[in-house]
Short mmCIF file of C-alpha atoms in Angstrom, two decimals:
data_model
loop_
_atom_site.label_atom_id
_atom_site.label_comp_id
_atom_site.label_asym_id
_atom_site.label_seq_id
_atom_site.Cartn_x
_atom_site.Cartn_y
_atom_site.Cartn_z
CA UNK S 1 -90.75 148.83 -83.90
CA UNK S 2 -92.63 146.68 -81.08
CA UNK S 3 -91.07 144.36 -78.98
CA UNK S 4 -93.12 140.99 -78.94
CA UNK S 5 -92.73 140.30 -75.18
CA UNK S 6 -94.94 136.99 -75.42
CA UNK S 7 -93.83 133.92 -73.25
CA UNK S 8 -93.67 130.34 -74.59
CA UNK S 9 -93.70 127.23 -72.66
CA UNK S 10 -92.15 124.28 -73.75
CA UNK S 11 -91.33 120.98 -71.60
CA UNK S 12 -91.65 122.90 -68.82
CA UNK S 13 -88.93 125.89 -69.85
CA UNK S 14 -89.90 129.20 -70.69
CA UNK S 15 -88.47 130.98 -73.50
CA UNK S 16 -88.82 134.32 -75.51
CA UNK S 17 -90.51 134.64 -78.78
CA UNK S 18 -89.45 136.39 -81.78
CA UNK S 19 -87.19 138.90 -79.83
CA UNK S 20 -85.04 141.01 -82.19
CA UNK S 21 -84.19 144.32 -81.77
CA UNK S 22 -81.75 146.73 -83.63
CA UNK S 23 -80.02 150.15 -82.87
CA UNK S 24 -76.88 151.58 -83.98
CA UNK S 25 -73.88 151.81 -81.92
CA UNK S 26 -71.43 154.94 -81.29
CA UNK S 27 -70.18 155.97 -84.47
CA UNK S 28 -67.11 158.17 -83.04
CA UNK S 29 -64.77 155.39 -84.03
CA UNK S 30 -66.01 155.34 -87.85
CA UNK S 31 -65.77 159.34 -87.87
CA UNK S 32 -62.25 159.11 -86.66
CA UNK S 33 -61.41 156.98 -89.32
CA UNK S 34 -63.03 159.21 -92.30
CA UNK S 35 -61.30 161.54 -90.34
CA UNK S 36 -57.69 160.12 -91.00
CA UNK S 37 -58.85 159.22 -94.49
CA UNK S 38 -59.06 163.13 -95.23
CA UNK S 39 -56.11 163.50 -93.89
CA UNK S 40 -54.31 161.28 -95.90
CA UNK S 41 -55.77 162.23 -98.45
CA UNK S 42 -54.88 165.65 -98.06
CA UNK S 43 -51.08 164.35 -97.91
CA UNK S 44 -51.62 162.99 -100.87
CA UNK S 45 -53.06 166.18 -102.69
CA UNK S 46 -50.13 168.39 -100.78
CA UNK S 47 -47.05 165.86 -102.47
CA UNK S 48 -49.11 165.58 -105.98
CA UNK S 49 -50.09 162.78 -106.24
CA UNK S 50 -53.89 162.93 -107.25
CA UNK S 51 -54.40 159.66 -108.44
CA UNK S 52 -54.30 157.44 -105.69
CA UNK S 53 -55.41 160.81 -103.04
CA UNK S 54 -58.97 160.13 -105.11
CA UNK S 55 -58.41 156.28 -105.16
CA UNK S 56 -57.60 155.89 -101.12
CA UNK S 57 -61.12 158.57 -100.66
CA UNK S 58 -63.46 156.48 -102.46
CA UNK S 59 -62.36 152.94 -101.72
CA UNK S 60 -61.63 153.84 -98.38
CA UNK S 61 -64.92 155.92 -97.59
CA UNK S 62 -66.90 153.69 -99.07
CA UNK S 63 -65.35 150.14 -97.22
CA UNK S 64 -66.19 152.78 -93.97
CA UNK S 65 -69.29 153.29 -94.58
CA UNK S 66 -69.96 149.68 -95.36
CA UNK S 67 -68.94 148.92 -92.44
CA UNK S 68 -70.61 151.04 -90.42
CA UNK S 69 -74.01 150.50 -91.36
CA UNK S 70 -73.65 147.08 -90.58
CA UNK S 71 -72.34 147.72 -87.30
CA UNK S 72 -75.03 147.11 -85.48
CA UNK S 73 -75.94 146.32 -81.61
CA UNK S 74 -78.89 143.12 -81.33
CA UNK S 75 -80.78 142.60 -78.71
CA UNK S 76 -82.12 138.67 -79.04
CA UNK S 77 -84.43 138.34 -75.95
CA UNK S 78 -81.20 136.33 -74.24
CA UNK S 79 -78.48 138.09 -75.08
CA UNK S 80 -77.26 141.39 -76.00
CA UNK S 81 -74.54 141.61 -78.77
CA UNK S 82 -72.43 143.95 -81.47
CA UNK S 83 -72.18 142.67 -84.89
CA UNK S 84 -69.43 144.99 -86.21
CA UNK S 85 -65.90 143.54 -87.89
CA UNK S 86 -63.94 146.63 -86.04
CA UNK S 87 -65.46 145.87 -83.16
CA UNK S 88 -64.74 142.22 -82.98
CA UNK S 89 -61.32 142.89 -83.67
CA UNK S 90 -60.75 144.88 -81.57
CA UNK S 91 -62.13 142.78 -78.54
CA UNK S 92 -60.80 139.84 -79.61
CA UNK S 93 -57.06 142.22 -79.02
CA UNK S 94 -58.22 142.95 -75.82
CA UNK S 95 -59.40 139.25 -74.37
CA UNK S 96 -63.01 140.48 -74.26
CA UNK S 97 -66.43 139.68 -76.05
CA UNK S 98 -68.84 141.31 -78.25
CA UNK S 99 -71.88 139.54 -76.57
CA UNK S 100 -73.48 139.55 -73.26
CA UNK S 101 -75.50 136.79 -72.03
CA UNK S 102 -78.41 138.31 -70.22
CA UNK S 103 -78.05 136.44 -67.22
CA UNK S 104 -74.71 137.86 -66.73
CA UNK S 105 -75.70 141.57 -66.73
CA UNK S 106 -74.77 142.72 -63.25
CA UNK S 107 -74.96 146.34 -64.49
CA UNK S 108 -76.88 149.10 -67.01
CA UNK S 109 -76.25 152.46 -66.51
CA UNK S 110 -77.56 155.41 -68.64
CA UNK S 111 -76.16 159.47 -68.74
CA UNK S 112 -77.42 162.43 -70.28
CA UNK S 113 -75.20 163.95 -72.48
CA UNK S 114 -76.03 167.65 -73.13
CA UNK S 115 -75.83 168.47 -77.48
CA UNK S 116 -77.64 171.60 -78.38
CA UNK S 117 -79.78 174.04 -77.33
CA UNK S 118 -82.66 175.35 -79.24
CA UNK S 119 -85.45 177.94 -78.36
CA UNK S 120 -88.34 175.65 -77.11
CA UNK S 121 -85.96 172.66 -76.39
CA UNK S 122 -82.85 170.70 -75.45
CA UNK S 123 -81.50 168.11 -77.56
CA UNK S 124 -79.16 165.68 -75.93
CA UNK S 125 -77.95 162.08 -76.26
CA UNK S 126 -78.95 158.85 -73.90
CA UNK S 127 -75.65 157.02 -73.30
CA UNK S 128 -75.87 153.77 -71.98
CA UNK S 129 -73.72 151.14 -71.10
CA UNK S 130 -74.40 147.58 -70.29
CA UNK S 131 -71.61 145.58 -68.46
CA UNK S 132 -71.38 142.28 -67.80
CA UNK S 133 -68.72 139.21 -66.56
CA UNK S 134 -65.67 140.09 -69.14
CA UNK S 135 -67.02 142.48 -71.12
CA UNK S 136 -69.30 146.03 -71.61
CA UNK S 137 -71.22 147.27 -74.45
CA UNK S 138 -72.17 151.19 -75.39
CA UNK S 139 -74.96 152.49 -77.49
CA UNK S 140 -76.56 156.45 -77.54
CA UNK S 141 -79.14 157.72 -78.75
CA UNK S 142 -81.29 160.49 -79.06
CA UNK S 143 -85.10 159.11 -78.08
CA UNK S 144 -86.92 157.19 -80.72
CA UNK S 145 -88.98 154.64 -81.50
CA UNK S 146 -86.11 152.39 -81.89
CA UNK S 147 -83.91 153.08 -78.54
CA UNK S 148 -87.13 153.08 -76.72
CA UNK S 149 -88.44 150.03 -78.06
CA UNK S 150 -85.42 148.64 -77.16
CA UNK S 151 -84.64 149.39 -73.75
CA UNK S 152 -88.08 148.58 -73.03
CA UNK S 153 -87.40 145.22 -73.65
CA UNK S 154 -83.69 145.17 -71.87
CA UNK S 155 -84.82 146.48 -68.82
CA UNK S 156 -88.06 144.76 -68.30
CA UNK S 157 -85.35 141.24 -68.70
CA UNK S 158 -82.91 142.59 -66.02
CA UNK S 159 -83.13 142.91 -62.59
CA UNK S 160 -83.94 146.15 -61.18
CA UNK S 161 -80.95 146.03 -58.71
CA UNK S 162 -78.41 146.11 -61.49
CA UNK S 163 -80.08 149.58 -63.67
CA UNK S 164 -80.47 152.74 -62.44
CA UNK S 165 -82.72 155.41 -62.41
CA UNK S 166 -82.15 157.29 -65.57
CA UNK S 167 -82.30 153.79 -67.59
CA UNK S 168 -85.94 152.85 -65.85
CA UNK S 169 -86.95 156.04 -66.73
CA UNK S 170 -86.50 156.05 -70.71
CA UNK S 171 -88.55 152.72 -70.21
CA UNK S 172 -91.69 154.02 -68.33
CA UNK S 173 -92.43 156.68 -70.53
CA UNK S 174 -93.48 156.98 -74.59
CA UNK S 175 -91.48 159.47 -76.62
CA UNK S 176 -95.03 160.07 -79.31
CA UNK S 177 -93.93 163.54 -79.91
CA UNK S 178 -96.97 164.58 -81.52
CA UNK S 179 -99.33 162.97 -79.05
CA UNK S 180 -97.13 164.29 -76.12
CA UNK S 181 -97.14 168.37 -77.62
CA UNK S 182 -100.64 167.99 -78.53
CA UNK S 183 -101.52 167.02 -74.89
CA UNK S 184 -98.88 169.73 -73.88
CA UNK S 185 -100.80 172.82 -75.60
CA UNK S 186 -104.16 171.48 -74.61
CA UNK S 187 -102.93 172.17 -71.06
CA UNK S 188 -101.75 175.45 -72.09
CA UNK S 189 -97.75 174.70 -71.34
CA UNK S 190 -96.22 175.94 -73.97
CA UNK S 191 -98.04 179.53 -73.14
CA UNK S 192 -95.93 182.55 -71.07
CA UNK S 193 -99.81 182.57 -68.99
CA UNK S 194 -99.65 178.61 -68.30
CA UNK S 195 -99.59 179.44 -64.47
CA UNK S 196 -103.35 180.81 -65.19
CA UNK S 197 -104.74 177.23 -65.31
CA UNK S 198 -103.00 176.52 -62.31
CA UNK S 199 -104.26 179.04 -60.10
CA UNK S 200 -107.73 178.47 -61.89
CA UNK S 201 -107.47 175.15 -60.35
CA UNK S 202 -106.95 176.09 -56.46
CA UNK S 203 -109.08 178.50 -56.75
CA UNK S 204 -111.87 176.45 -57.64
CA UNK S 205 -111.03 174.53 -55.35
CA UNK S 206 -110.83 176.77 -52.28
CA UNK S 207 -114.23 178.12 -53.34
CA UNK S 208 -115.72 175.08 -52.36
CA UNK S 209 -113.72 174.51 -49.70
CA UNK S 210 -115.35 175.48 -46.64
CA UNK S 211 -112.25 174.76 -44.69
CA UNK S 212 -108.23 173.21 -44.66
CA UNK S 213 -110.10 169.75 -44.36
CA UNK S 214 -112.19 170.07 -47.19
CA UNK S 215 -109.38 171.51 -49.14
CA UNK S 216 -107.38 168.79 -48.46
CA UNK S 217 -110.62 166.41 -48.99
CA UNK S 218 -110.79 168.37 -52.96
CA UNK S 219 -107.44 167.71 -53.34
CA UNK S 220 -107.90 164.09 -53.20
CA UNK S 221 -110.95 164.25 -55.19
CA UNK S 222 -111.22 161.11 -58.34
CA UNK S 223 -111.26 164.79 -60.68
CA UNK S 224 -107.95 166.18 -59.34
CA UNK S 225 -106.02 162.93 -58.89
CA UNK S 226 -106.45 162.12 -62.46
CA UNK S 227 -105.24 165.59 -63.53
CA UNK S 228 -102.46 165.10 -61.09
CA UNK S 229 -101.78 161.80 -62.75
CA UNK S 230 -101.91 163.34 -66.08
CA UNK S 231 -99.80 166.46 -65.25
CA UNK S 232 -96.85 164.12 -63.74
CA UNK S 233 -96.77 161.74 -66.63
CA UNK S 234 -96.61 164.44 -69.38
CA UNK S 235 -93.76 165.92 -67.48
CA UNK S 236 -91.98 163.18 -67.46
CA UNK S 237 -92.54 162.79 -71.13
CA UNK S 238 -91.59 166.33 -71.63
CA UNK S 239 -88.07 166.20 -70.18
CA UNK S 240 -87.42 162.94 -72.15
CA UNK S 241 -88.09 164.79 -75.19
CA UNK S 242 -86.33 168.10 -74.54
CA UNK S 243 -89.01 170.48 -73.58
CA UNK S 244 -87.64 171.11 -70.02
CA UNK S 245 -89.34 174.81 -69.63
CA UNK S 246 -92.67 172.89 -69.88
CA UNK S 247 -91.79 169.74 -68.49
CA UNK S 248 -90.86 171.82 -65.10
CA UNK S 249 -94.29 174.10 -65.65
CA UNK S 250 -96.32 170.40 -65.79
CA UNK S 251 -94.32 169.16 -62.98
CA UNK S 252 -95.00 172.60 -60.77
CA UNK S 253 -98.78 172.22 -61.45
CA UNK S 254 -98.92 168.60 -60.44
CA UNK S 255 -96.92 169.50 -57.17
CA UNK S 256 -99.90 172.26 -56.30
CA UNK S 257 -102.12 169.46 -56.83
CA UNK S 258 -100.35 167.17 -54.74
CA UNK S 259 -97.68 169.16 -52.50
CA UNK S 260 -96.25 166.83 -50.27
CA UNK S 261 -95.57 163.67 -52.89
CA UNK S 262 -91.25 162.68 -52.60
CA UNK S 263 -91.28 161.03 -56.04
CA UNK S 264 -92.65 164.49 -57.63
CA UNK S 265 -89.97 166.48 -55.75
CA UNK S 266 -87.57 163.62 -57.20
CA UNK S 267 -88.02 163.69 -60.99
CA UNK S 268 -89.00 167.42 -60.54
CA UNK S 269 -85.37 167.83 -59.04
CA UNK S 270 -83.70 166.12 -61.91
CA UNK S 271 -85.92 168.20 -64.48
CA UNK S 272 -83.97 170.95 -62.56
CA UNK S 273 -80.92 169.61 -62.73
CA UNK S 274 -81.08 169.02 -66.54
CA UNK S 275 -82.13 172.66 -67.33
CA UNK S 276 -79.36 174.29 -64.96
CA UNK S 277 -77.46 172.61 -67.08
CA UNK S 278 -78.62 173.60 -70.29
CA UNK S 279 -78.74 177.08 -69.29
CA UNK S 280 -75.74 176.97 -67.25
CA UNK S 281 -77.51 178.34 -64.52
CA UNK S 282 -76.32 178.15 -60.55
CA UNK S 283 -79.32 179.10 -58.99
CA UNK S 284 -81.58 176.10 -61.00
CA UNK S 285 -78.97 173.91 -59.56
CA UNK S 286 -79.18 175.34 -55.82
CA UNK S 287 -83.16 174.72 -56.97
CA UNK S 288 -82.66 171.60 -57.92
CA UNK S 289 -80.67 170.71 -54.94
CA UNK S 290 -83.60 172.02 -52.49
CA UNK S 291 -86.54 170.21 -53.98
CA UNK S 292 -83.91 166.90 -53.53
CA UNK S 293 -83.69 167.74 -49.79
CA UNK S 294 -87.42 168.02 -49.95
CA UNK S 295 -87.66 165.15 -51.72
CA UNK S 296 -85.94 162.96 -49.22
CA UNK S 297 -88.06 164.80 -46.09
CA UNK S 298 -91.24 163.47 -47.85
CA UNK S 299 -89.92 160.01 -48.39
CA UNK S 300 -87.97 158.79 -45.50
CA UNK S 301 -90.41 156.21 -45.27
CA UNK S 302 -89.66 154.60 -48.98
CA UNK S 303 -86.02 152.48 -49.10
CA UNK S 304 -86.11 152.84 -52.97
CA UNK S 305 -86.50 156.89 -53.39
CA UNK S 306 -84.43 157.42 -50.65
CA UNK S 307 -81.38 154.76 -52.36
CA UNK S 308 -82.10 157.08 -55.77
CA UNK S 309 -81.77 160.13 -53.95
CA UNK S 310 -78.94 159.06 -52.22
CA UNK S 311 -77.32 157.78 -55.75
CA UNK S 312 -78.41 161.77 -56.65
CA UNK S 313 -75.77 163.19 -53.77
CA UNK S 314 -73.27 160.74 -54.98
CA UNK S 315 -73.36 162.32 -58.56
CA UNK S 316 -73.32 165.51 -56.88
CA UNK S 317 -70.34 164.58 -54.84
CA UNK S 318 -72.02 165.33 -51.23
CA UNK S 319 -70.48 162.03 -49.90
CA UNK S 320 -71.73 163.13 -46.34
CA UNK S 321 -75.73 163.47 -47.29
CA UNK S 322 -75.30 160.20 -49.62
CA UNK S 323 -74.05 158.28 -46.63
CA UNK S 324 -76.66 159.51 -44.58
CA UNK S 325 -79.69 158.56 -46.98
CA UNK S 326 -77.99 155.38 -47.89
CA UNK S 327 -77.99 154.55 -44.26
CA UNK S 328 -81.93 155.96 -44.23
CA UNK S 329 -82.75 153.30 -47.13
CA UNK S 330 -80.94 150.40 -45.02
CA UNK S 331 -82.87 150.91 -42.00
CA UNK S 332 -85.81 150.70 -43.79
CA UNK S 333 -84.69 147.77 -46.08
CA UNK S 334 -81.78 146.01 -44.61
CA UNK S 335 -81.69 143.69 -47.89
CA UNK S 336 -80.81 146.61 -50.33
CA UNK S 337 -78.43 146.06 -53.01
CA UNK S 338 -77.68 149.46 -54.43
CA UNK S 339 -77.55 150.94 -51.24
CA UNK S 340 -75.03 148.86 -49.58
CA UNK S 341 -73.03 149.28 -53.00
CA UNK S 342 -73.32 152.89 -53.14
CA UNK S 343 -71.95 152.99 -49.43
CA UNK S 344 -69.16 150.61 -50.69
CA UNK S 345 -68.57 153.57 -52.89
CA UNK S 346 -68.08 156.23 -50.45
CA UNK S 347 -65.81 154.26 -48.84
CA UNK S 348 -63.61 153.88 -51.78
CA UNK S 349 -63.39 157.53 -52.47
CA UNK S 350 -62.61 158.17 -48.62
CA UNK S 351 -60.07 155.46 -49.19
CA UNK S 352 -61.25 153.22 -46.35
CA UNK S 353 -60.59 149.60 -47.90
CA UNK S 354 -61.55 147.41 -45.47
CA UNK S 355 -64.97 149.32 -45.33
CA UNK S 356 -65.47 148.69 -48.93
CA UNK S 357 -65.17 145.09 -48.59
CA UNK S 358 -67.27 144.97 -45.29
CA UNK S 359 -69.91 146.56 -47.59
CA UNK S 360 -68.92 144.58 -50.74
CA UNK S 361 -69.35 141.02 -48.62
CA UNK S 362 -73.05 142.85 -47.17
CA UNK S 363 -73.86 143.57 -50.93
CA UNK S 364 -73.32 139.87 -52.06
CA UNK S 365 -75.46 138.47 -49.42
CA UNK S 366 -78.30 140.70 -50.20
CA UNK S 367 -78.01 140.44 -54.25
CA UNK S 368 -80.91 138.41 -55.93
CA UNK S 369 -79.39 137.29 -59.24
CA UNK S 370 -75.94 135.10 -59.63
CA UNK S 371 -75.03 137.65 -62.03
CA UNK S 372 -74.35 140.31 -59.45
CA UNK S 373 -73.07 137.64 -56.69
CA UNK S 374 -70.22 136.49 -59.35
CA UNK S 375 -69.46 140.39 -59.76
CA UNK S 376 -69.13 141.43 -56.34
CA UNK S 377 -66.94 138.37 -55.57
CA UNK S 378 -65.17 139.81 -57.95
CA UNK S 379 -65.03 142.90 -56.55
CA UNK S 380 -64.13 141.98 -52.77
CA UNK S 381 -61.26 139.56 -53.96
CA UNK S 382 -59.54 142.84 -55.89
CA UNK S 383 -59.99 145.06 -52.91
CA UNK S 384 -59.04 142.01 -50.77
CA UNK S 385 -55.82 142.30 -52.85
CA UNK S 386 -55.38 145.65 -52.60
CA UNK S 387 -55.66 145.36 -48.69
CA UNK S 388 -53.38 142.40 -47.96
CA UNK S 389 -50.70 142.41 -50.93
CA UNK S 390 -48.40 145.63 -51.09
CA UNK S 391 -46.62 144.61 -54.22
CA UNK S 392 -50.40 144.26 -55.80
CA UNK S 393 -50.54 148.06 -54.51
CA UNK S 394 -47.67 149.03 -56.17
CA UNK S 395 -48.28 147.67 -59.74
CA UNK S 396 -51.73 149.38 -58.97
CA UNK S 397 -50.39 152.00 -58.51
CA UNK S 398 -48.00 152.00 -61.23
CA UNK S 399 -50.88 151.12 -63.72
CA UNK S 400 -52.83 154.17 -62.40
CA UNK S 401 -50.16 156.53 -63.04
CA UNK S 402 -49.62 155.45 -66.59
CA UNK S 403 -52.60 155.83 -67.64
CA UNK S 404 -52.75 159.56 -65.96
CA UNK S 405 -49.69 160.28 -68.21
CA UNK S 406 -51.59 158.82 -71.18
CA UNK S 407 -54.45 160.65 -70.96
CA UNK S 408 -52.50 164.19 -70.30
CA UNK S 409 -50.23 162.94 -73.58
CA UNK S 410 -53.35 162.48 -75.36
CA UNK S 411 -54.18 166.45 -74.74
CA UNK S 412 -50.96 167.24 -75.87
CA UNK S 413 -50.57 165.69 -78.94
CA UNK S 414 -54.16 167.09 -79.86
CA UNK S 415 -52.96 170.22 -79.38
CA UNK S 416 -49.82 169.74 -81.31
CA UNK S 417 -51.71 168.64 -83.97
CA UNK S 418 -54.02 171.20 -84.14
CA UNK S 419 -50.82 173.50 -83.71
CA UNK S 420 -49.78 171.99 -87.09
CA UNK S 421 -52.44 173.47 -89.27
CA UNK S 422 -52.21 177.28 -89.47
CA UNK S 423 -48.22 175.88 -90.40
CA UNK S 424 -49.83 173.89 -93.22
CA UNK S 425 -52.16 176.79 -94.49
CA UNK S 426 -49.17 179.17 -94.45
CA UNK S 427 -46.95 176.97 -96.39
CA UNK S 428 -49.79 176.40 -99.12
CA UNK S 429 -49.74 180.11 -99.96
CA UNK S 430 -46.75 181.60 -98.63
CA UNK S 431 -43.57 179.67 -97.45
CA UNK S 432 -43.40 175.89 -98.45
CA UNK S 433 -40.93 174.87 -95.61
CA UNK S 434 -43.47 176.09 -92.70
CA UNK S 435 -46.09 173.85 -94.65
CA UNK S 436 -43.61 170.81 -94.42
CA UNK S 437 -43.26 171.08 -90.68
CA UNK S 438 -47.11 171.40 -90.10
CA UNK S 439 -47.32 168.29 -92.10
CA UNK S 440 -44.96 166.68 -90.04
CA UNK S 441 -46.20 168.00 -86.21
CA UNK S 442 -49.94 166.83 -87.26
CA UNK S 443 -48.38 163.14 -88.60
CA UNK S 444 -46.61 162.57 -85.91
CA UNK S 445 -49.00 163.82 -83.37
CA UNK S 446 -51.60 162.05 -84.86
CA UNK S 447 -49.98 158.62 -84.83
CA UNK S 448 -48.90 159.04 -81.05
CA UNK S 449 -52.71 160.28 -80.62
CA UNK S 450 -53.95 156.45 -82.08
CA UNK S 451 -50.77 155.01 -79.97
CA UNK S 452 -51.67 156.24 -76.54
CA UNK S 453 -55.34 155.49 -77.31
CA UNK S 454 -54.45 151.98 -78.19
CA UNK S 455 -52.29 151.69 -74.93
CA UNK S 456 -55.14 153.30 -72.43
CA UNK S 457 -57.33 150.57 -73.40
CA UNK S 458 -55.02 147.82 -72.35
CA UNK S 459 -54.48 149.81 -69.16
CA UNK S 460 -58.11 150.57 -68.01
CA UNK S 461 -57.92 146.74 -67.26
CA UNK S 462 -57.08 145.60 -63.75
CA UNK S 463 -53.72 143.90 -62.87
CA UNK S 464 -54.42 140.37 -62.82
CA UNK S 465 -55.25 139.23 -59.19
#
């Protein structure tokens, strides 16, 4: 699927043409429900009563199913929106909307969610949500045509000061997987000697290097740059599709070609990052860690690598080095968005207030779109709130808590409920009154499971200012 990115004008206003784009939302809520189904069902069989145990699994499955497949998230070219019934519903419960204007984005946001690991590759999941004025939409994805053709066309509508860096990244590069392993085994990547083409490479050329100056004079050579160029965007293509082993061995290559680059230590870095986390491995995260430190050496000069790096501490929880980059980026762009924001941040978690909404009030100043303006208003009147109004605090406070004791009585009545089910198998075979009470700890677990869920959505929203 392409996205038709042409531009019409028309008495003077310009508008998108033919703009329609479909993927498939989160289907966790569907698979809950098939999941109650069966358990019903199951009831059903347990009491004997087969007849309507067979008639509540078809006509229930089936009206699920329906329903799911035409649950679907559309991207227009203006506005971003989910056609589900559930989903509407639901919403409409919780005084929000299914659709998102795009010129009230003031934030995308993408994670990497980890799946399965295989010999040659990773699998995992792009998660991405888009927020906007009243409302937030979420849609993963594994990298296809599809996502990719649709992000592409998201991102290149938003402004760059409300996505970050994982969601710019799915756009940049293609996800051809045949094109991308073909390249990858011409270069020899996916081979345990890989690292021979490398040092073929410096070797060459040292041997016509007469000296550091003409080394450094090779290196910069129209023949090396383009393998350099080549190297560093089939990395990048790599790690989007899973192949982090040769994703980092493309990225290490490119780096001997060009050692001291900041945005190769950078995306090297998060390659890192990704695979320590595959392979659960501390010292690829101390790695990764190093090459960011690098990373920020080389590029103290750039205000935008040095606000992603610093955004890179924050997910790493090193509030001291995030301050100090984000302070880096402002002195070399005082009119920067996401830094000022990310230092808002910091102050939140160190509990400084006031500091957030001196940084908040800096942020709206600086932001380009009304979009983001009309958001951080929003922002500095809550923490305003919080600052000046101690009853505000309290039923803050208070809202917090509850939805602490929520989420631990969500654990428990998981585990109650899974308690219930070595009760059920033994009263199928064995004793018929331990069966009963298994049936009866998973019901009523499982209800106060959907009532607690129900409740933590109505409490994730703010107190009313």
């Amino acid at each position: 699927m392409k996205a038709r990115t042409n531009k019409i004008t028309r008495k003077g206003v310009s508008i998108l043409d033919n703009i329609k784009l479909k993927i498939s939302p989160p289907f966790g809520g569907y698979f809950f429900s098939l999941f109650v189904i069966l358990f019903v069902v199951c009831f059903l069989l347990y009491i004997e009563k087969d007849f309507w145990a067979l008639l509540l699994f078809v006509f229930a499955s089936l009206f699920v199913l329906m329903l799911s497949t035409t649950d679907k998230i559309v991207f227009d070219g203006q506005s971003i929106s989910r056609t589900g019934i559930f989903p509407k519903i639901w919403a409409y419960i919780n005084g929000q909307k299914t659709k998102i204007n795009l010129d009230s984005i003031n934030q995308v946001e993408t994670s990497i969610l980890l799946t399965l690991k295989k010999t040659k590759k990773v699998s995992y999941i792009y998660k991405t949500v888009v927020r906007g004025f009243e409302s937030s939409l979420v849609f993963a994805s594994s990298v296809n045509d599809n996502y990719r053709a649709f992000m592409k066309a998201l991102i290149s509508r938003v402004n760059k000061e409300a996505l970050d860096f994982s969601s710019l990244e799915i756009s940049r590069y293609t996800t051809q997987k045949e094109k991308v392993l073909a390249e990858a085994k011409t270069l020899k990547l996916f081979l345990d000697d890989s690292s021979e083409d490398l040092k073929l490479d410096l070797l060459l050329l040292k041997n016509r290097s007469k000296n550091a100056d003409d080394f450094e004079t090779s290196l910069n050579s129209d023949e090396i740059i383009a393998k350099r160029q080549r190297l560093h965007k089939l990395a990048n293509e790599l790690k989007v599709l899973g192949y982090l082993p040769q994703s980092l061995e493309a990225f290490r290559r490119a780096l001997a070609l060009k050692p001291k680059d900041a945005w190769l230590y950078f995306e090297y870095s998060r390659c890192l990052q990704l695979f320590a986390e595959s392979e659960r491995n501390e010292r690829f995260a101390r790695k990764a860690k190093a090459y960011l430190r690098l990373s920020r050496i080389h590029g103290k000069g750039d205000a935008e690598i040095l606000t992603y790096i610093a955004e890179a501490y924050l997910q790493y929880s090193d509030l001291n080095k995030a301050q100090e980059t984000f302070r880096m980026a402002l002195k070399r762009k005082e009119e920067n968005y996401r830094a000022l924001l990310g230092l808002a941040e910091i102050a939140l978690r160190e509990g400084k207030i006031a500091r957030v909404i001196h940084y908040l009030m800096k942020a709206q100043t600086v932001a380009k779109t009304n979009a983001l303006r009309e958001w951080t208003s929003k922002e500095i009147a809550y923490f305003a709130k919080l600052n000046s109004d101690l009853s505000y605090v309290e039923k803050e406070m208070s809202r917090v808590d509850w939805l602490e004791k929520i989420h631990f009585g969500k654990k428990f009545t998981i585990w109650v409920f899974l308690t219930g089910f070595p009760l059920i198998v033994l009263g199928t075979f064995y004793e018929q009154s331990l069966g009963t009470i298994g049936w009866t700890l998973s019901t009523l677990s499982l209800l106060g499971w959907m009532g607690l869920n129900a409740s933590a959505s109505f409490l994730t929203q703010r107190t009313p200012l």
